[in-house]
Every structure is written in C-alpha cells, then in structure tokens.
Short mmCIF file of the C-alpha atoms (twelve columns), coordinates in Angstrom:
data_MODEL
# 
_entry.id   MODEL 
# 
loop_
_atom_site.group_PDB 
_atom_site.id 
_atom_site.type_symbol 
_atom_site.label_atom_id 
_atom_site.label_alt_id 
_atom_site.label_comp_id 
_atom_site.label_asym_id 
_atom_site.label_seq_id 
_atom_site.Cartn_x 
_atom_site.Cartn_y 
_atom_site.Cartn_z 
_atom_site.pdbx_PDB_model_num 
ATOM 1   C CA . UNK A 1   94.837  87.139  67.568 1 
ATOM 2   C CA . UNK A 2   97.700  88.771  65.665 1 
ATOM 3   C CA . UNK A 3   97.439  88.347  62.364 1 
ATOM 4   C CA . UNK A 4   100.708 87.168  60.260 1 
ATOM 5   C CA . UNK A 5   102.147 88.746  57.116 1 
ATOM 6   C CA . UNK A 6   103.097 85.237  55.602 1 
ATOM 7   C CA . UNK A 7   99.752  84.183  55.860 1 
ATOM 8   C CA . UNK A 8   98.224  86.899  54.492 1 
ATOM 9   C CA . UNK A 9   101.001 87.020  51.563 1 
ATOM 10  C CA . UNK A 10  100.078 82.950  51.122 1 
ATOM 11  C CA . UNK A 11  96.510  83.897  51.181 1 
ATOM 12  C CA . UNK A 12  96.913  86.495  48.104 1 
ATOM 13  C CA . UNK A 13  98.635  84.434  46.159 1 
ATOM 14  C CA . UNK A 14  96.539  81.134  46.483 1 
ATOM 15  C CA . UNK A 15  93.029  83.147  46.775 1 
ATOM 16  C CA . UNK A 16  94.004  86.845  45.932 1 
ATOM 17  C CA . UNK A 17  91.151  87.507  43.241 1 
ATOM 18  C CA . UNK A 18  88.627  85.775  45.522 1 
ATOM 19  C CA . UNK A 19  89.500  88.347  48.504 1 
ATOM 20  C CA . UNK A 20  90.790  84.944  50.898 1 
ATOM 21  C CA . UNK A 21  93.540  87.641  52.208 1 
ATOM 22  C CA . UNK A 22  90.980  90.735  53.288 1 
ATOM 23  C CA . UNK A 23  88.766  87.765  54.525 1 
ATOM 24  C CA . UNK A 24  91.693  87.041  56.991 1 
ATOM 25  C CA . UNK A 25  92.522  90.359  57.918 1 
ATOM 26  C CA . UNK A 26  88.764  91.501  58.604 1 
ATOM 27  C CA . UNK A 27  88.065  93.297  55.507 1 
ATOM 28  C CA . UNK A 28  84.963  92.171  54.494 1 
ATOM 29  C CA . UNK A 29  83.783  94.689  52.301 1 
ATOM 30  C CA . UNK A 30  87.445  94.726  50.168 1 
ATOM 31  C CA . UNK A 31  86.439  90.706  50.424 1 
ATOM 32  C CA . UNK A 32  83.432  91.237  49.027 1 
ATOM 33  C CA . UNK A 33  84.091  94.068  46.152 1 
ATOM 34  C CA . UNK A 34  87.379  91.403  44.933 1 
ATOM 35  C CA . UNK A 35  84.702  88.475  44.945 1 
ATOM 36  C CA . UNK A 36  82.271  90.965  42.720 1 
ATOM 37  C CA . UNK A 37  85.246  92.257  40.428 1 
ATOM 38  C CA . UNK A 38  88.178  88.926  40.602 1 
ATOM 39  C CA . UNK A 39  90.261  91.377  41.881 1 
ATOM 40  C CA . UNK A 40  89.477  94.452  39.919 1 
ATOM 41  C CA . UNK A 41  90.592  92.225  36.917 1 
ATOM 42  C CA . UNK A 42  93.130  91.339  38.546 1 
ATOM 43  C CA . UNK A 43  94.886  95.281  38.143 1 
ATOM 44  C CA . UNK A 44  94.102  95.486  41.977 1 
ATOM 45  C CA . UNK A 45  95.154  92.055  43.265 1 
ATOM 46  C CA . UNK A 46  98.442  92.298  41.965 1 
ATOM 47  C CA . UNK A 47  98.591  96.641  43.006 1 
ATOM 48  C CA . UNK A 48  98.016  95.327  46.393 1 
ATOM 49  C CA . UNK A 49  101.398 93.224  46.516 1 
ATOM 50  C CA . UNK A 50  103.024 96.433  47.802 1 
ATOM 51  C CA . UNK A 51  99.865  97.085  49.945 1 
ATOM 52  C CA . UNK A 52  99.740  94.030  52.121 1 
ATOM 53  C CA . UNK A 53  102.239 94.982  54.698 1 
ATOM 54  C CA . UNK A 54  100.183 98.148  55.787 1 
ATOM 55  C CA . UNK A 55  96.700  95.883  55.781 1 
ATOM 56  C CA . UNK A 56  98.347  94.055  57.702 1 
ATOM 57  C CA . UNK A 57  99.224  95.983  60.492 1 
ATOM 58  C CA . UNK A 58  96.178  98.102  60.198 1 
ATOM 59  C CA . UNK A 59  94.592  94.911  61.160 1 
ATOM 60  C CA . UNK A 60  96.510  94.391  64.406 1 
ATOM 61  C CA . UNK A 61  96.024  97.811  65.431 1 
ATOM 62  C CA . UNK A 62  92.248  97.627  64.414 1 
ATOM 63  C CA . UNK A 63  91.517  97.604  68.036 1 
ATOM 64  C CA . UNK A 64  93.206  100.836 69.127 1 
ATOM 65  C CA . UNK A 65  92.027  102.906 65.888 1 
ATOM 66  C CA . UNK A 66  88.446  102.032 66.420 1 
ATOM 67  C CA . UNK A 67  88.288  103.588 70.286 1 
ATOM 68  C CA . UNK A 68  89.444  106.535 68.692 1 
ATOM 69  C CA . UNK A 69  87.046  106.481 65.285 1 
ATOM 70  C CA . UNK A 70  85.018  108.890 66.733 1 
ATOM 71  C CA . UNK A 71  87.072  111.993 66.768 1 
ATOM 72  C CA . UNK A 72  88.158  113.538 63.513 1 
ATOM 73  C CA . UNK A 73  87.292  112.989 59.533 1 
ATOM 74  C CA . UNK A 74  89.633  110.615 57.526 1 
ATOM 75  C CA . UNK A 75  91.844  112.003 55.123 1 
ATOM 76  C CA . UNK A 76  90.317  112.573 51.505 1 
ATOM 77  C CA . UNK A 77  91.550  109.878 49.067 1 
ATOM 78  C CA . UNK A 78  91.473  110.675 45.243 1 
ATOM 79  C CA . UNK A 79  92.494  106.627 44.873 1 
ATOM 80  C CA . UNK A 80  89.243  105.748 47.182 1 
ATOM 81  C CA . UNK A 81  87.157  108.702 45.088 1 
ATOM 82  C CA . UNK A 82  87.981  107.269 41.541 1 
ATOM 83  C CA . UNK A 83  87.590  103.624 42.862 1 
ATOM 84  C CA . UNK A 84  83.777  104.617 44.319 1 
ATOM 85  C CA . UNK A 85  83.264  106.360 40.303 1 
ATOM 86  C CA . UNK A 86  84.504  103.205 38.760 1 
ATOM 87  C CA . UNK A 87  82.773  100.438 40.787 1 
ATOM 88  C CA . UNK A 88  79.646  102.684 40.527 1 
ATOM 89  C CA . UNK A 89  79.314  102.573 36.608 1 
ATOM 90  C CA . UNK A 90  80.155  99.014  37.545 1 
ATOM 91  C CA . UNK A 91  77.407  97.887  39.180 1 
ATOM 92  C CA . UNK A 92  75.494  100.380 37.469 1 
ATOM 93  C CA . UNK A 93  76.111  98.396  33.964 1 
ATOM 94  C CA . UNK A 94  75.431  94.531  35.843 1 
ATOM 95  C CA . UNK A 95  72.014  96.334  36.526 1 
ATOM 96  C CA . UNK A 96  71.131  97.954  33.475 1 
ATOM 97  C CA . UNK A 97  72.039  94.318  32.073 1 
ATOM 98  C CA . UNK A 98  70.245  91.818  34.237 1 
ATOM 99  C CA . UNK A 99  67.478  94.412  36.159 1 
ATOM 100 C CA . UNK A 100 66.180  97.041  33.004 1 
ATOM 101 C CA . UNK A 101 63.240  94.913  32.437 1 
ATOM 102 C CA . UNK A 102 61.849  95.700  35.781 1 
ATOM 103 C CA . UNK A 103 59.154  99.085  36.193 1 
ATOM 104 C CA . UNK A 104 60.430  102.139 37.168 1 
ATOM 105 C CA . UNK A 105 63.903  100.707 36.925 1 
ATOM 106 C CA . UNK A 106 65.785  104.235 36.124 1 
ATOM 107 C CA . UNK A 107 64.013  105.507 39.013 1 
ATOM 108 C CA . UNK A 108 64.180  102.801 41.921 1 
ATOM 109 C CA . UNK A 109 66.868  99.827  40.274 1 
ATOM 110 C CA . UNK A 110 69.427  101.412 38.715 1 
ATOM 111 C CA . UNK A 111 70.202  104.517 41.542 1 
ATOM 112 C CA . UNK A 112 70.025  101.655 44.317 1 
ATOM 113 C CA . UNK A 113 72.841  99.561  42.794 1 
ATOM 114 C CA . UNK A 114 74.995  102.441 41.878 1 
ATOM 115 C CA . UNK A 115 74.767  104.115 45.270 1 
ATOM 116 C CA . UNK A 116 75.538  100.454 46.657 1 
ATOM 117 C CA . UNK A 117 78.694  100.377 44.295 1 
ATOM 118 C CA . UNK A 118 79.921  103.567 45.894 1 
ATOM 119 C CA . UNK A 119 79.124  102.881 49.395 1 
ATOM 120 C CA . UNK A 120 81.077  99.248  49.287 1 
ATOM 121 C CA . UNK A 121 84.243  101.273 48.301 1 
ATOM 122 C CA . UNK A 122 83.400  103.866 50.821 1 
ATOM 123 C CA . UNK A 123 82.996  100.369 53.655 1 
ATOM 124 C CA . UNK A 124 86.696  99.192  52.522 1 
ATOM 125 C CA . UNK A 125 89.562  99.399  55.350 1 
ATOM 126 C CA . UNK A 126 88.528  101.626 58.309 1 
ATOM 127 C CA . UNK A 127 86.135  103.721 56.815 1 
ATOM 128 C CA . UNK A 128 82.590  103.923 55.616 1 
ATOM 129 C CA . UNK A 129 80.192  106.857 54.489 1 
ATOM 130 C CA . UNK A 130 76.441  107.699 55.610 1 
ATOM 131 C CA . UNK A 131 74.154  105.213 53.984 1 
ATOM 132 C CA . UNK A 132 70.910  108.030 53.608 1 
ATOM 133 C CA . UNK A 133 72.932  110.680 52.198 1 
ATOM 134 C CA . UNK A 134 74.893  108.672 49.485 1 
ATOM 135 C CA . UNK A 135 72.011  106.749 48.358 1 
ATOM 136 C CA . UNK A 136 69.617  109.853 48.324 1 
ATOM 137 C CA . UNK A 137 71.848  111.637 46.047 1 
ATOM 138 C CA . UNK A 138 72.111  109.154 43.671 1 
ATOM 139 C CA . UNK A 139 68.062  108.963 43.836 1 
ATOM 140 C CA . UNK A 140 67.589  112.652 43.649 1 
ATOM 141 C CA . UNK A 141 70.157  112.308 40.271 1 
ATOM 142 C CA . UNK A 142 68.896  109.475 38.559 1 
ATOM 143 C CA . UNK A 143 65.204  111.311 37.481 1 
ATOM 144 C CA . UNK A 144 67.517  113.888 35.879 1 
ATOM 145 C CA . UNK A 145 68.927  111.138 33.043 1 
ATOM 146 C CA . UNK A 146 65.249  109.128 33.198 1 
ATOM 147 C CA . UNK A 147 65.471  106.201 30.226 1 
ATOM 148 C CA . UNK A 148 69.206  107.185 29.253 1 
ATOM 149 C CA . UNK A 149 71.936  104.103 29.622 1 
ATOM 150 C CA . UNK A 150 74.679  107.510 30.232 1 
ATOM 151 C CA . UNK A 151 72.986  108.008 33.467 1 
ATOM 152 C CA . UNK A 152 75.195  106.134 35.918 1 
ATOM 153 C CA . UNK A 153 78.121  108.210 35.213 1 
ATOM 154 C CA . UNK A 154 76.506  111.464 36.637 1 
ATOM 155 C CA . UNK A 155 74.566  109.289 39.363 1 
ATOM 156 C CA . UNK A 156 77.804  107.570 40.554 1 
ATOM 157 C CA . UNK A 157 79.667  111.024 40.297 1 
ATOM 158 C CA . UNK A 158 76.852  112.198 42.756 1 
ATOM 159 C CA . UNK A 159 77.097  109.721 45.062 1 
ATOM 160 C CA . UNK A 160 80.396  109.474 45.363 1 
ATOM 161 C CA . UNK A 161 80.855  113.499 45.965 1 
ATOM 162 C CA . UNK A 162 78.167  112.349 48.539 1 
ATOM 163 C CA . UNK A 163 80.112  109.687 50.315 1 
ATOM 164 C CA . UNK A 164 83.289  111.523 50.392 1 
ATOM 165 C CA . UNK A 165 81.621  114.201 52.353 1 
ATOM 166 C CA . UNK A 166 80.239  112.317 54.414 1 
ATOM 167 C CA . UNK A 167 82.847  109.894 55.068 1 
ATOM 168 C CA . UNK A 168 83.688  109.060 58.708 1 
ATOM 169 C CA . UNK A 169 86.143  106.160 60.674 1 
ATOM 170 C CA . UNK A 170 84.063  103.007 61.532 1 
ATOM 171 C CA . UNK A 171 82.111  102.762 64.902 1 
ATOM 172 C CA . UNK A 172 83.329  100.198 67.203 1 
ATOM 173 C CA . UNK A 173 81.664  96.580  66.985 1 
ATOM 174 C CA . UNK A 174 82.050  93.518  68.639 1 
ATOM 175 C CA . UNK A 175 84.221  90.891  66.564 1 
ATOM 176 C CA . UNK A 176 81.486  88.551  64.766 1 
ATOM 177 C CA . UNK A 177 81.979  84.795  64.035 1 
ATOM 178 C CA . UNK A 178 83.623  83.676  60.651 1 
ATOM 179 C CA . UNK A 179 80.244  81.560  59.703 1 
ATOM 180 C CA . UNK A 180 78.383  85.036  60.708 1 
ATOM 181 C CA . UNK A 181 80.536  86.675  58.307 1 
ATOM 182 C CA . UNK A 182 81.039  84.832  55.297 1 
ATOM 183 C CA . UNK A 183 76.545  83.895  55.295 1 
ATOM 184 C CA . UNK A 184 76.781  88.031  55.048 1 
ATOM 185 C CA . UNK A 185 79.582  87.895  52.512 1 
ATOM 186 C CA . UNK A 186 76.999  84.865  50.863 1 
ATOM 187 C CA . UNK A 187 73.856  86.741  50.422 1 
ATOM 188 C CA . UNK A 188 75.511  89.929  49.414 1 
ATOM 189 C CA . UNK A 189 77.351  87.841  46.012 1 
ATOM 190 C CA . UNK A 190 74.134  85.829  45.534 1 
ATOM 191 C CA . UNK A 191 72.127  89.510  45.505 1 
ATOM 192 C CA . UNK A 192 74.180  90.638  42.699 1 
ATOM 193 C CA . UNK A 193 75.380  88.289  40.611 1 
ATOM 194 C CA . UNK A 194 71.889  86.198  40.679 1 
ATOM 195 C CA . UNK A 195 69.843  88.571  37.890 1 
ATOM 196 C CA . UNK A 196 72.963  88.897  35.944 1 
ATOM 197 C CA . UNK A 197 73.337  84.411  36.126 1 
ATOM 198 C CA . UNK A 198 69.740  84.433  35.135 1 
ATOM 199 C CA . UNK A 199 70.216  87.036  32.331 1 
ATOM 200 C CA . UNK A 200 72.659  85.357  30.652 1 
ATOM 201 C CA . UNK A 201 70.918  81.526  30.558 1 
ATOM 202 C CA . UNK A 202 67.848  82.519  29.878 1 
ATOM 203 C CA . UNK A 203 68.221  85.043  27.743 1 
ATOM 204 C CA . UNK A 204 71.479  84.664  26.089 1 
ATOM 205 C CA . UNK A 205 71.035  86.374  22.864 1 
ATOM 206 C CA . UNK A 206 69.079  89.503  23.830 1 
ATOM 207 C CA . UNK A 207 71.705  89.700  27.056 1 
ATOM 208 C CA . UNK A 208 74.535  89.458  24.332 1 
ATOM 209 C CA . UNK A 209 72.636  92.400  22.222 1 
ATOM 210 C CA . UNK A 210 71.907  94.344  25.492 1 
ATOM 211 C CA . UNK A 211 75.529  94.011  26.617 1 
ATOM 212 C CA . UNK A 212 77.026  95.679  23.029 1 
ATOM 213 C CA . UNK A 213 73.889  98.369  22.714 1 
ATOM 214 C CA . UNK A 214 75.076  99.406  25.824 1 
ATOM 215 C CA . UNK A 215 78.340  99.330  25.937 1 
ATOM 216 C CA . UNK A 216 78.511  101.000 22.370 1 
ATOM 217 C CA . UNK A 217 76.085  103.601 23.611 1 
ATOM 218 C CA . UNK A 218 78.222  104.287 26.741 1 
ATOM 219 C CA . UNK A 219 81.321  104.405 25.069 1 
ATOM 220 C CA . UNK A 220 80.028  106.973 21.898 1 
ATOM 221 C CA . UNK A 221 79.527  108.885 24.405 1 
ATOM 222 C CA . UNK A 222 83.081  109.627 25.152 1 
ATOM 223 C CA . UNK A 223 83.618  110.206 21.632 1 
ATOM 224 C CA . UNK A 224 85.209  113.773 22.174 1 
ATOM 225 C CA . UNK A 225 87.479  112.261 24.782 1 
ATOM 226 C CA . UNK A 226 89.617  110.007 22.974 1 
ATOM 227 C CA . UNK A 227 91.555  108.899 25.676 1 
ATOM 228 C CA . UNK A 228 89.205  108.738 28.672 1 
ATOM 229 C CA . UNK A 229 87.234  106.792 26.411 1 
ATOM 230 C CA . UNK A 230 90.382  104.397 25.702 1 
ATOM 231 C CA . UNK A 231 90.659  104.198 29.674 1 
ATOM 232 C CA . UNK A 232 86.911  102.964 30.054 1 
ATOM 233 C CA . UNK A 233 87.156  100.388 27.223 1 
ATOM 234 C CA . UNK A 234 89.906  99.190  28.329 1 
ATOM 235 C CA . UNK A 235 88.661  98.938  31.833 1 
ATOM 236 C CA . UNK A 236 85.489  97.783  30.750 1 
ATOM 237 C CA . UNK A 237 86.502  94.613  28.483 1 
ATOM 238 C CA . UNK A 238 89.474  93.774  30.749 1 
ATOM 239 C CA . UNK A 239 87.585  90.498  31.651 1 
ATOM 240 C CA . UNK A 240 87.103  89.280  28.541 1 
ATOM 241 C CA . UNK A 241 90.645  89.714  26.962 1 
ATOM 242 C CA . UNK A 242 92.288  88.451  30.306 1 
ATOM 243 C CA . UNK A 243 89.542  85.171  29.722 1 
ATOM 244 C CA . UNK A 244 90.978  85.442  25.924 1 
ATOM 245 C CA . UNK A 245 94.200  85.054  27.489 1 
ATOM 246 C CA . UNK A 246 94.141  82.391  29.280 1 
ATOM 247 C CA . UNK A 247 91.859  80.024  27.138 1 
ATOM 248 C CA . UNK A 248 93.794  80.899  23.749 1 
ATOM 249 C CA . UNK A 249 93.115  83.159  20.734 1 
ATOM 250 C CA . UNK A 250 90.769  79.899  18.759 1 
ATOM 251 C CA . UNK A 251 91.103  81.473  15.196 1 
ATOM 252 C CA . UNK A 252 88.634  84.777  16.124 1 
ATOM 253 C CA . UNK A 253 88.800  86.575  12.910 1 
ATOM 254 C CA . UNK A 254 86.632  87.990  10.249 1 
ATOM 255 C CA . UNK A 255 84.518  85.194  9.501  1 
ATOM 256 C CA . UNK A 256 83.823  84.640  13.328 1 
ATOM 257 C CA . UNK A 257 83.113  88.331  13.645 1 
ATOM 258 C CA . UNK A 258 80.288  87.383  10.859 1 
ATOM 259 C CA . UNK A 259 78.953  84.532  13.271 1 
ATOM 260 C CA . UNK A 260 78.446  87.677  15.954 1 
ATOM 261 C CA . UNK A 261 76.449  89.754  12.991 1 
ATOM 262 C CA . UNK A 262 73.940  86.624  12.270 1 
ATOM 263 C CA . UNK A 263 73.302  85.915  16.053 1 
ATOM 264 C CA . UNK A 264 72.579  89.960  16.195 1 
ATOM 265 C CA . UNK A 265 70.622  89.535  13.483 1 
ATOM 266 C CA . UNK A 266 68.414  87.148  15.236 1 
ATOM 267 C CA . UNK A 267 68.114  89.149  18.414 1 
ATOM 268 C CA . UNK A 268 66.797  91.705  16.055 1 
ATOM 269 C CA . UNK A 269 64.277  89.453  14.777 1 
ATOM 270 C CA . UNK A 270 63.339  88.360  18.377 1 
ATOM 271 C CA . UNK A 271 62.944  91.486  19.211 1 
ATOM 272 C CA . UNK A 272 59.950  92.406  16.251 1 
ATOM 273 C CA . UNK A 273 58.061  89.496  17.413 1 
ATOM 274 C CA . UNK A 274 57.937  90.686  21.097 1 
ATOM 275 C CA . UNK A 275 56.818  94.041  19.667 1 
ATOM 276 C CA . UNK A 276 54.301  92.012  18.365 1 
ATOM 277 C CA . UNK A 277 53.379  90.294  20.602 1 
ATOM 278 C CA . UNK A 278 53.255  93.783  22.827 1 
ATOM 279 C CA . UNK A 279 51.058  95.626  19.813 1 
ATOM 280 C CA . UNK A 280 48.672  92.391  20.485 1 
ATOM 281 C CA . UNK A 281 48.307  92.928  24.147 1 
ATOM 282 C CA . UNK A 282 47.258  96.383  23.648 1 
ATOM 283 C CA . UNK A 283 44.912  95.795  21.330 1 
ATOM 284 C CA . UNK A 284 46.932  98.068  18.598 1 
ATOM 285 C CA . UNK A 285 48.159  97.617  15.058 1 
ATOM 286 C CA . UNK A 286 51.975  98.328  13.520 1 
ATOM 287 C CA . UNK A 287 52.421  102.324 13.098 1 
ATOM 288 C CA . UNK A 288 50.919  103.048 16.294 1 
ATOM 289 C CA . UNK A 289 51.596  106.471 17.580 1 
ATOM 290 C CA . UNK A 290 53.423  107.047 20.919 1 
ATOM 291 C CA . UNK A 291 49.829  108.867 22.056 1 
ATOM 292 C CA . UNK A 292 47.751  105.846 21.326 1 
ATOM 293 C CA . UNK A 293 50.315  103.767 22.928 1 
ATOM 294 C CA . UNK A 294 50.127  105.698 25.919 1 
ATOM 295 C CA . UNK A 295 46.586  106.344 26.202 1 
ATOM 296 C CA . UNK A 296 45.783  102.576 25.745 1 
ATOM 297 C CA . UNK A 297 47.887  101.749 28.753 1 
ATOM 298 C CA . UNK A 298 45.954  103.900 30.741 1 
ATOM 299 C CA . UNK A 299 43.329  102.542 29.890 1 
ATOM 300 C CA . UNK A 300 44.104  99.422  30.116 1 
ATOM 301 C CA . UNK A 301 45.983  99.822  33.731 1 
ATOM 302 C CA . UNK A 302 42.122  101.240 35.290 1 
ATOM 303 C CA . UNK A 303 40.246  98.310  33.560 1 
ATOM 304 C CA . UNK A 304 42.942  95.951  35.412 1 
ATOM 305 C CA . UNK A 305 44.430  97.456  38.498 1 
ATOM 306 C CA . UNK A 306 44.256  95.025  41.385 1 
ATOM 307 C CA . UNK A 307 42.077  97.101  43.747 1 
ATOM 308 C CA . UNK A 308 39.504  97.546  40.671 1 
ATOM 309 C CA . UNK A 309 39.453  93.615  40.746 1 
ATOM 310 C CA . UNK A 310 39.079  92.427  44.083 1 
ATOM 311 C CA . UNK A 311 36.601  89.377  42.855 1 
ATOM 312 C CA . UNK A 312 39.490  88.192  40.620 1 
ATOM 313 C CA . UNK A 313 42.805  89.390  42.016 1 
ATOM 314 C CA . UNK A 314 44.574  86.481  40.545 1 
ATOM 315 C CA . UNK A 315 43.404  87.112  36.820 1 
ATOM 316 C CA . UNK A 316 43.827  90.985  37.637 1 
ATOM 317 C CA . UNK A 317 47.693  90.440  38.973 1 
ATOM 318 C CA . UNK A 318 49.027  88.349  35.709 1 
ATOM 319 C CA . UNK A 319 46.977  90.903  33.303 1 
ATOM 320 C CA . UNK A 320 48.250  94.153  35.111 1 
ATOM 321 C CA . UNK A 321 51.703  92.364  34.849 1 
ATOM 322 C CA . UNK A 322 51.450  91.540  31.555 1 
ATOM 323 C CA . UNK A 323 50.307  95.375  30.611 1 
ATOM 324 C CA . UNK A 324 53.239  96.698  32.429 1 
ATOM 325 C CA . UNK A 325 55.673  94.264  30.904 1 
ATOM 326 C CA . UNK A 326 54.311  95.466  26.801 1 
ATOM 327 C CA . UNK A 327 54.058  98.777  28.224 1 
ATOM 328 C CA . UNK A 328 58.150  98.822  28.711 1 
ATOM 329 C CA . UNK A 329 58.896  97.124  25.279 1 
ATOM 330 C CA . UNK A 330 56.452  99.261  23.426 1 
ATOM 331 C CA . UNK A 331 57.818  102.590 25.105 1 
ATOM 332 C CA . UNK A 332 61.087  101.900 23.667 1 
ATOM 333 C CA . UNK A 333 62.429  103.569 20.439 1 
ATOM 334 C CA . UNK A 334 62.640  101.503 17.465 1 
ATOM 335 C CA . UNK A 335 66.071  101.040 16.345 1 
ATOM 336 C CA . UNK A 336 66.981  100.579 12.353 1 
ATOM 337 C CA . UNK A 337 67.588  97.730  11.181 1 
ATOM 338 C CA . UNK A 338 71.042  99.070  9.721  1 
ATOM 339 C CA . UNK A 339 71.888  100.322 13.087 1 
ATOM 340 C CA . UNK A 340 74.455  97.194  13.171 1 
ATOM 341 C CA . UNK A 341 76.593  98.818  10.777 1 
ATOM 342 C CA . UNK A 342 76.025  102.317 11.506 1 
ATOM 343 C CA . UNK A 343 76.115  102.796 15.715 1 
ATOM 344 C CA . UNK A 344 78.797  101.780 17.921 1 
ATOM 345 C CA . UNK A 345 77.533  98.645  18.175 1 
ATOM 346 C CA . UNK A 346 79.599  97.308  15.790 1 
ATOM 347 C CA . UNK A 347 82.775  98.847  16.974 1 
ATOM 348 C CA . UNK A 348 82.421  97.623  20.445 1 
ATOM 349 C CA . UNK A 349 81.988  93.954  18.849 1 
ATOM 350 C CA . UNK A 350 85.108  94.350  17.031 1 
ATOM 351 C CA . UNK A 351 86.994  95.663  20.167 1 
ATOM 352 C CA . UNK A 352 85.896  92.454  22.182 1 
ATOM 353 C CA . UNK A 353 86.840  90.035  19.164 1 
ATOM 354 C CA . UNK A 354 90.288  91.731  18.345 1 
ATOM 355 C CA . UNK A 355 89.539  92.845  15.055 1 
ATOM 356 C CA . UNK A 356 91.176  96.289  13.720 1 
ATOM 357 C CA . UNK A 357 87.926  98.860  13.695 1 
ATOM 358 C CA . UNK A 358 88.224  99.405  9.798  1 
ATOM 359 C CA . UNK A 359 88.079  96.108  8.848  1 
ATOM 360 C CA . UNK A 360 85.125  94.916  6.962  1 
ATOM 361 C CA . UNK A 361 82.735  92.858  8.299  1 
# 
C-alpha cells in the first residue's frame, strides 16, 4: 500500500522523536536509532522536516529499488559517515556507563556496542554494511586502547571506515508483520537501555560520578581542539539542557553546584570502602603493590576456578565471581582525593549546571 505524505508529516509531528514516521514508512532501523537518541536530540527530527518528502517516496518505490540492490555500490555519504562516528561514541559512552563493571569489558563489551552503533546507521534507508567486517574491526581496535575511556573514538572511527567500505543496497525480503516488527524494534530498546535503567537506580551516585569522570576525561582530551571539543560537549549534554528547558531553570547556581561537590564527595567515600572491602577479599592490607595484587589473584583464581571445584561448584561460582569482581576495582588507579578540583571533572559539572567555568565553587 502507498504510503501518504500527510500521514507521514502527521506522524512526525505527533511521534517524530519516537521514530512513529520511519515506523510507517518501513524504516525500522531510523525507528529504532530515533527511539535510542529522541530524535538525535531532537537536531535530527526537526533536520528531517525537509527530508520527509524523499522518505517518502523512497518508500513507494522500495519495491523496484530492492530487485535491483544487487548491482552496484551506493554512493559514499560523508552525512551517513559522521552519523555512524557520532552514534558510535554514543553507544560506546551508554556502555562504558552501565556495562564497565563486567570482565574483559574493553575487550568483548565495549567494541560490540560501538560496532552495533555504527552498523544501525549503516541499516538506515536502503542500505546496510557487512556485519563480520565492521564488528571485527572494531574488535581488532579496541585491544589497542585496553582500560582507556578515549578508546571508542578510534574504535568507532574503525568501524565506521569498515562499514563504509563495505556498504552495499539491502537484499530483497519478504514484507514482515507490524507485531513481527515492532517485538524486534522491542527487544532491541530493552537490550540497550536495560543496563543503563539499572545503572542509574541502583547505583545512582557512583553512575552520577562515572558519568562526569568520563565525560571530563573524554572531553580533556580534546583540549588542543577547542572547537571540536565545543562540538562534542555540546552534542554530548544536548539532553540535559533541552530537559533544562523544558522543566525550568529551578534556581541552579553556586550553592546547588556545592550540593553536586558533597554528593561527589560521598561517591568518593563509597568508593574507599569497596576498596576495602576488595583489599579484604584478597587477603591484602592498604599500600599493596600492583605485583602482590596481581599475584594474589592468580592465586586465588587456581584455588577457585570452577573445574578445580567440581564437588562444590556452587561455593566455587560465587567465590570465583567475587575474585573477579575485587580483581576489577583493585586494578584500577587510585584517584586523589583533590582530583574534584583539579581534573575536568569539575568543569564538565559546571557545563551541565550552567555555571561560568571560572566561577568558584
């Protein structure tokens, strides 16, 4: 069935963030990267005013440009090349924030979600990419950066290089149900935004610390690009000041900034009793040296490695966990205490509250 431009227009404006309109027209991957990003905060749903007759009538003639997606390579887009970069680092930073706490999470976690940034741009209109290729790149980049936060810049640059290369017109498929498509749609929004809903209420303060160190950390790191470091913080806090904007400035000044320092205060303090607690699962004492730490893991890892316990694989499991777990917190440079004032911690803070970056705090 032909599908209408009023509709489609109605569609944007009633449900535009949430994707409603590329639901309609058959885009389910633009659907499902608007439902990820409200829109690309909002930027994108209103860009695409201009954009809607074209989507539309690529729709209609769907049929005729799919019997002919085999022949030929799409035209390179710097618009769809950026947009892979940017949604990258995106998904990239939801991981870092909700998934870090997992093993092996700058080899395995972190890669994975960036490649799968870049590869839902790559999916959006009539065009996708090869899965293998794009998501081995970013693999095969990710060791390179091990432990560093900076790493999903050069793995999402990899990976989208990758996926333009690669980059093909979309086989022809049979047309699926709409319950078929939007249980897809369903799983793929619970997959990411589940850690990151489970970060954030169960762990709001160290979340709240996690989100700043990294931020701060990302953004220093522009430091001798002033202005594509402007671009990214702007980019990056564009949901909060567009929530700012619609709920009201409520008096965020200096003394509220001051609330922010005592509740990173506390995170701090949170954070030396888990070190503890760490320190007390490995059987060590405060000023323990990065070699004892790591040679008490291994020991500890043969005394309690599930195949060396067969007899009590239950008691072996939670242990072996439990290592692993004070293993990652241990491993972990200890940060001053002053750090607050003296990284871009602070910076970032006052950026996201409003505040001018020489005030005092």
């Amino acid at each position: 069935m032909a599908k209408g431009l009023l509709m489609t227009y109605t569609l944007w404006a009633v449900g535009g963030p949430a994707g409603l309109h590329h639901l309609y027209l058959g885009r389910d991957s633009h659907a499902l990267l608007w439902m990820l990003t409200l829109g690309g905060g909002g930027l994108g749903w209103l860009w695409e005013f201009w954009m809607l007759p074209s989507f539309v009538a690529q729709a209609n003639r769907a049929q005729e440009q799919r019997q002919g997606s085999g022949r030929g390579t799409p035209p390179l887009s710097l618009i769809r090349f950026v947009a892979q970069m940017i949604v990258g680092m995106y998904f990239g930073l939801v991981a870092l924030i909700s998934l870090s706490f997992m093993a092996s999470f700058y080899i395995v976690g972190l890669p994975l979600a960036v490649g799968l940034g870049v590869l839902l741009v790559a999916a959006i209109g009539n065009q996708t990419s090869d899965l293998k290729n794009t998501l081995g790149a970013a693999f095969l980049t990710s060791p390179i950066f091990y432990g560093r936060p900076i790493a999903i810049l050069p793995i999402s640059l990899a990976a989208s290089i990758t996926a333009q290369k690669h980059r093909r017109y979309k086989p022809s498929v049979g047309s699926e149900t709409l319950s078929v498509r939007l249980y897809r749609l369903g799983l793929a929004y619970l997959a990411f935004t589940g850690p990151l809903v489970h970060s954030v209420l169960c762990h709001t303060a160290v979340t709240l610390s996690y989100v700043a160190d990294t931020l701060g950390s990302f953004l220093s790191w522009f430091s001798f690009f002033p202005l594509l470091g402007r671009l990214l913080e702007s980019v990056l806090l564009l949901p909060f000041r567009a929530w700012k904007l619609l709920v009201g400035d409520h008096g965020i000044s200096s003394s509220y900034f001051q609330e922010w320092e005592k509740l990173y205060e506390f995170v701090h303090s949170f954070q030396d009793e888990k070190r503890q607690l760490a320190l007390q699962v490995f059987g060590l004492s405060e000023g323990a040296t990065n070699e004892e730490i790591h040679g008490r893991y291994r020991e500890l890892v043969k005394t309690w490695h599930p195949d060396h316990n067969r007899y009590q694989m239950e008691e072996a499991q939670r242990r072996f966990l439990e290592i692993q777990a004070a293993y990652e917190v241990l491993r972990q440079p200890r940060k001053p205490r002053e750090s607050w004032r003296s990284n871009a911690t602070i910076n970032t803070f006052k950026r996201v509250l409003g505040l001018p970056w020489w005030s005092s705090g």
